[in-house]
PDB file of C-alpha atoms in Angstrom:
ATOM      1  CA  GLN A   1      83.549  68.997 122.163  1.00 77.00           C
ATOM      2  CA  VAL A   2      83.918  72.780 122.265  1.00 84.00           C
ATOM      3  CA  GLN A   3      80.719  74.797 122.196  1.00 90.00           C
ATOM      4  CA  PRO A   4      81.322  78.494 121.535  1.00 94.00           C
ATOM      5  CA  VAL A   5      78.941  80.899 123.252  1.00 96.00           C
ATOM      6  CA  GLU A   6      78.699  84.480 121.995  1.00 97.00           C
ATOM      7  CA  SER A   7      77.604  87.526 123.961  1.00 97.00           C
ATOM      8  CA  GLY A   8      77.763  91.297 123.771  1.00 98.00           C
ATOM      9  CA  GLY A   9      75.541  92.092 120.839  1.00 97.00           C
ATOM     10  CA  GLY A  10      73.003  94.882 120.871  1.00 97.00           C
ATOM     11  CA  LEU A  11      71.535  97.937 119.222  1.00 98.00           C
ATOM     12  CA  VAL A  12      73.859 100.896 118.757  1.00 98.00           C
ATOM     13  CA  GLN A  13      74.128 103.986 116.592  1.00 98.00           C
ATOM     14  CA  ALA A  14      76.557 104.523 113.765  1.00 98.00           C
ATOM     15  CA  GLY A  15      79.962 105.484 115.113  1.00 98.00           C
ATOM     16  CA  ASP A  16      79.482 103.625 118.389  1.00 98.00           C
ATOM     17  CA  SER A  17      81.502 100.681 119.675  1.00 98.00           C
ATOM     18  CA  LEU A  18      80.663  97.193 120.884  1.00 98.00           C
ATOM     19  CA  ARG A  19      82.722  94.339 122.211  1.00 98.00           C
ATOM     20  CA  LEU A  20      81.625  90.813 121.490  1.00 98.00           C
ATOM     21  CA  SER A  21      82.825  87.901 123.579  1.00 98.00           C
ATOM     22  CA  CYS A  22      83.112  84.240 122.711  1.00 97.00           C
ATOM     23  CA  SER A  23      83.577  81.799 125.543  1.00 95.00           C
ATOM     24  CA  ALA A  24      84.005  78.056 125.403  1.00 88.00           C
ATOM     25  CA  SER A  25      81.484  75.755 126.977  1.00 81.00           C
ATOM     26  CA  GLY A  26      82.495  72.203 127.639  1.00 74.00           C
ATOM     27  CA  ARG A  27      86.179  72.403 126.809  1.00 80.00           C
ATOM     28  CA  THR A  28      88.972  74.903 126.435  1.00 84.00           C
ATOM     29  CA  PHE A  29      89.807  76.928 123.342  1.00 82.00           C
ATOM     30  CA  SER A  30      93.435  75.981 123.835  1.00 81.00           C
ATOM     31  CA  GLY A  31      94.970  74.972 120.528  1.00 85.00           C
ATOM     32  CA  HIS A  32      91.987  76.234 118.516  1.00 89.00           C
ATOM     33  CA  THR A  33      91.991  78.832 115.816  1.00 94.00           C
ATOM     34  CA  VAL A  34      88.991  81.067 116.503  1.00 95.00           C
ATOM     35  CA  ALA A  35      87.190  83.312 114.061  1.00 97.00           C
ATOM     36  CA  TRP A  36      84.197  85.577 113.831  1.00 98.00           C
ATOM     37  CA  PHE A  37      81.776  85.404 110.939  1.00 98.00           C
ATOM     38  CA  ARG A  38      78.600  87.342 110.308  1.00 98.00           C
ATOM     39  CA  ARG A  39      75.426  87.012 108.311  1.00 98.00           C
ATOM     40  CA  ALA A  40      73.485  90.078 107.308  1.00 97.00           C
ATOM     41  CA  PRO A  41      69.819  89.843 106.317  1.00 92.00           C
ATOM     42  CA  GLY A  42      69.503  88.389 102.837  1.00 94.00           C
ATOM     43  CA  LYS A  43      73.232  87.798 102.483  1.00 96.00           C
ATOM     44  CA  GLU A  44      75.630  84.903 102.747  1.00 96.00           C
ATOM     45  CA  ARG A  45      77.668  84.336 105.871  1.00 97.00           C
ATOM     46  CA  GLU A  46      81.015  86.094 105.597  1.00 98.00           C
ATOM     47  CA  PHE A  47      84.323  86.024 107.393  1.00 98.00           C
ATOM     48  CA  VAL A  48      85.069  88.955 109.716  1.00 98.00           C
ATOM     49  CA  ALA A  49      88.223  88.250 111.733  1.00 98.00           C
ATOM     50  CA  GLY A  50      90.312  85.372 113.031  1.00 97.00           C
ATOM     51  CA  THR A  51      93.132  84.597 115.434  1.00 95.00           C
ATOM     52  CA  THR A  52      95.528  81.698 115.685  1.00 91.00           C
ATOM     53  CA  TRP A  53      95.572  79.528 118.774  1.00 86.00           C
ATOM     54  CA  ASP A  54      98.295  81.593 120.421  1.00 85.00           C
ATOM     55  CA  GLY A  55      96.933  84.985 119.418  1.00 84.00           C
ATOM     56  CA  VAL A  56     100.156  85.845 117.601  1.00 88.00           C
ATOM     57  CA  SER A  57      98.545  86.089 114.176  1.00 93.00           C
ATOM     58  CA  THR A  58      95.291  87.861 113.422  1.00 96.00           C
ATOM     59  CA  TYR A  59      93.548  88.414 110.101  1.00 96.00           C
ATOM     60  CA  TYR A  60      90.627  90.528 108.990  1.00 97.00           C
ATOM     61  CA  ALA A  61      88.179  91.076 106.206  1.00 98.00           C
ATOM     62  CA  ASP A  62      88.953  94.240 104.271  1.00 98.00           C
ATOM     63  CA  SER A  63      85.572  95.683 105.240  1.00 97.00           C
ATOM     64  CA  VAL A  64      86.471  95.760 108.951  1.00 98.00           C
ATOM     65  CA  LYS A  65      90.228  96.258 108.879  1.00 98.00           C
ATOM     66  CA  GLY A  66      91.199  99.233 111.007  1.00 97.00           C
ATOM     67  CA  ARG A  67      87.869  99.262 112.854  1.00 98.00           C
ATOM     68  CA  PHE A  68      87.620  95.787 114.402  1.00 98.00           C
ATOM     69  CA  THR A  69      90.179  94.047 116.606  1.00 98.00           C
ATOM     70  CA  ILE A  70      90.167  90.385 117.549  1.00 97.00           C
ATOM     71  CA  SER A  71      91.986  89.234 120.647  1.00 95.00           C
ATOM     72  CA  ARG A  72      92.018  86.267 122.940  1.00 92.00           C
ATOM     73  CA  ASP A  73      92.658  85.580 126.588  1.00 90.00           C
ATOM     74  CA  ASN A  74      93.405  81.891 126.876  1.00 85.00           C
ATOM     75  CA  ALA A  75      93.545  82.127 130.651  1.00 87.00           C
ATOM     76  CA  LYS A  76      89.896  83.205 130.577  1.00 90.00           C
ATOM     77  CA  ASN A  77      89.091  80.904 127.678  1.00 91.00           C
ATOM     78  CA  THR A  78      87.567  83.844 125.829  1.00 93.00           C
ATOM     79  CA  VAL A  79      87.986  85.511 122.461  1.00 96.00           C
ATOM     80  CA  TYR A  80      86.901  89.105 121.927  1.00 97.00           C
ATOM     81  CA  LEU A  81      85.894  91.180 118.941  1.00 98.00           C
ATOM     82  CA  GLN A  82      86.220  94.892 119.609  1.00 98.00           C
ATOM     83  CA  MET A  83      84.166  96.771 117.044  1.00 98.00           C
ATOM     84  CA  ASN A  84      84.712 100.512 116.706  1.00 98.00           C
ATOM     85  CA  ASN A  85      83.174 103.091 114.404  1.00 98.00           C
ATOM     86  CA  LEU A  86      80.286 100.780 113.618  1.00 98.00           C
ATOM     87  CA  LYS A  87      78.351 101.323 110.413  1.00 98.00           C
ATOM     88  CA  PRO A  88      74.816 100.329 109.452  1.00 97.00           C
ATOM     89  CA  GLU A  89      76.301  97.797 107.039  1.00 97.00           C
ATOM     90  CA  ASP A  90      77.825  95.985 110.030  1.00 98.00           C
ATOM     91  CA  THR A  91      74.313  94.961 111.070  1.00 98.00           C
ATOM     92  CA  ALA A  92      74.270  91.171 111.180  1.00 98.00           C
ATOM     93  CA  VAL A  93      74.203  88.119 113.375  1.00 98.00           C
ATOM     94  CA  TYR A  94      77.778  87.510 114.497  1.00 98.00           C
ATOM     95  CA  TYR A  95      79.008  83.967 114.976  1.00 98.00           C
ATOM     96  CA  CYS A  96      82.058  82.598 116.724  1.00 97.00           C
ATOM     97  CA  ALA A  97      83.654  79.503 115.240  1.00 97.00           C
ATOM     98  CA  THR A  98      86.629  77.355 116.180  1.00 95.00           C
ATOM     99  CA  SER A  99      88.931  74.972 114.412  1.00 93.00           C
ATOM    100  CA  THR A 100      91.538  72.499 115.549  1.00 88.00           C
ATOM    101  CA  TRP A 101      92.914  71.757 112.094  1.00 87.00           C
ATOM    102  CA  THR A 102      93.141  75.049 110.174  1.00 85.00           C
ATOM    103  CA  SER A 103      95.062  78.207 110.755  1.00 85.00           C
ATOM    104  CA  GLY A 104      94.219  81.429 108.969  1.00 86.00           C
ATOM    105  CA  SER A 105      91.204  80.093 107.122  1.00 91.00           C
ATOM    106  CA  ARG A 106      88.616  82.634 105.944  1.00 94.00           C
ATOM    107  CA  SER A 107      86.217  79.946 104.826  1.00 94.00           C
ATOM    108  CA  SER A 108      83.431  78.689 107.040  1.00 94.00           C
ATOM    109  CA  ALA A 109      84.297  75.204 105.826  1.00 93.00           C
ATOM    110  CA  GLY A 110      87.486  75.413 107.845  1.00 92.00           C
ATOM    111  CA  TYR A 111      85.688  75.542 111.183  1.00 94.00           C
ATOM    112  CA  ASP A 112      84.263  72.716 113.225  1.00 92.00           C
ATOM    113  CA  TYR A 113      82.277  74.287 116.014  1.00 93.00           C
ATOM    114  CA  TRP A 114      79.871  77.196 115.856  1.00 96.00           C
ATOM    115  CA  GLY A 115      78.002  79.282 118.357  1.00 96.00           C
ATOM    116  CA  GLN A 116      74.364  80.302 118.094  1.00 96.00           C
ATOM    117  CA  GLY A 117      75.192  83.888 117.217  1.00 97.00           C
ATOM    118  CA  THR A 118      74.559  87.306 118.689  1.00 98.00           C
ATOM    119  CA  GLN A 119      72.668  90.097 116.951  1.00 98.00           C
ATOM    120  CA  VAL A 120      74.376  93.397 116.237  1.00 98.00           C
ATOM    121  CA  THR A 121      72.188  96.186 114.906  1.00 98.00           C
ATOM    122  CA  VAL A 122      73.629  99.554 113.911  1.00 98.00           C
ATOM    123  CA  SER A 123      71.188 102.371 113.265  1.00 98.00           C
ATOM    124  CA  PRO A 124      72.097 105.310 111.013  1.00 96.00           C
TER     125      PRO A 124
END
């Protein structure tokens, strides 16, 4: 069983950058679609970005397109989310999730394994 583990969150100012990492504990991410979701205070969890198992295809929520970049290094068994030009509305707990049976899903129902999340706070 794959257990995603997120890291890299923190408190930054608007316009700053952060890079989140998602590593696999227990097994490899090989063959898994991996995505990032987030949940802001008082809101539902929402899709942020995803990448297919080979990293060839990536997909983004409209709200982060052009600012966030998802990438993966299968040799290091790690998926990254580079977040640039952060805005206060990006404040949320960010979760990494993996799937062995979907590709390109933007629904949380398409993912089997979830990390505990990492907090990202963007001050004005």
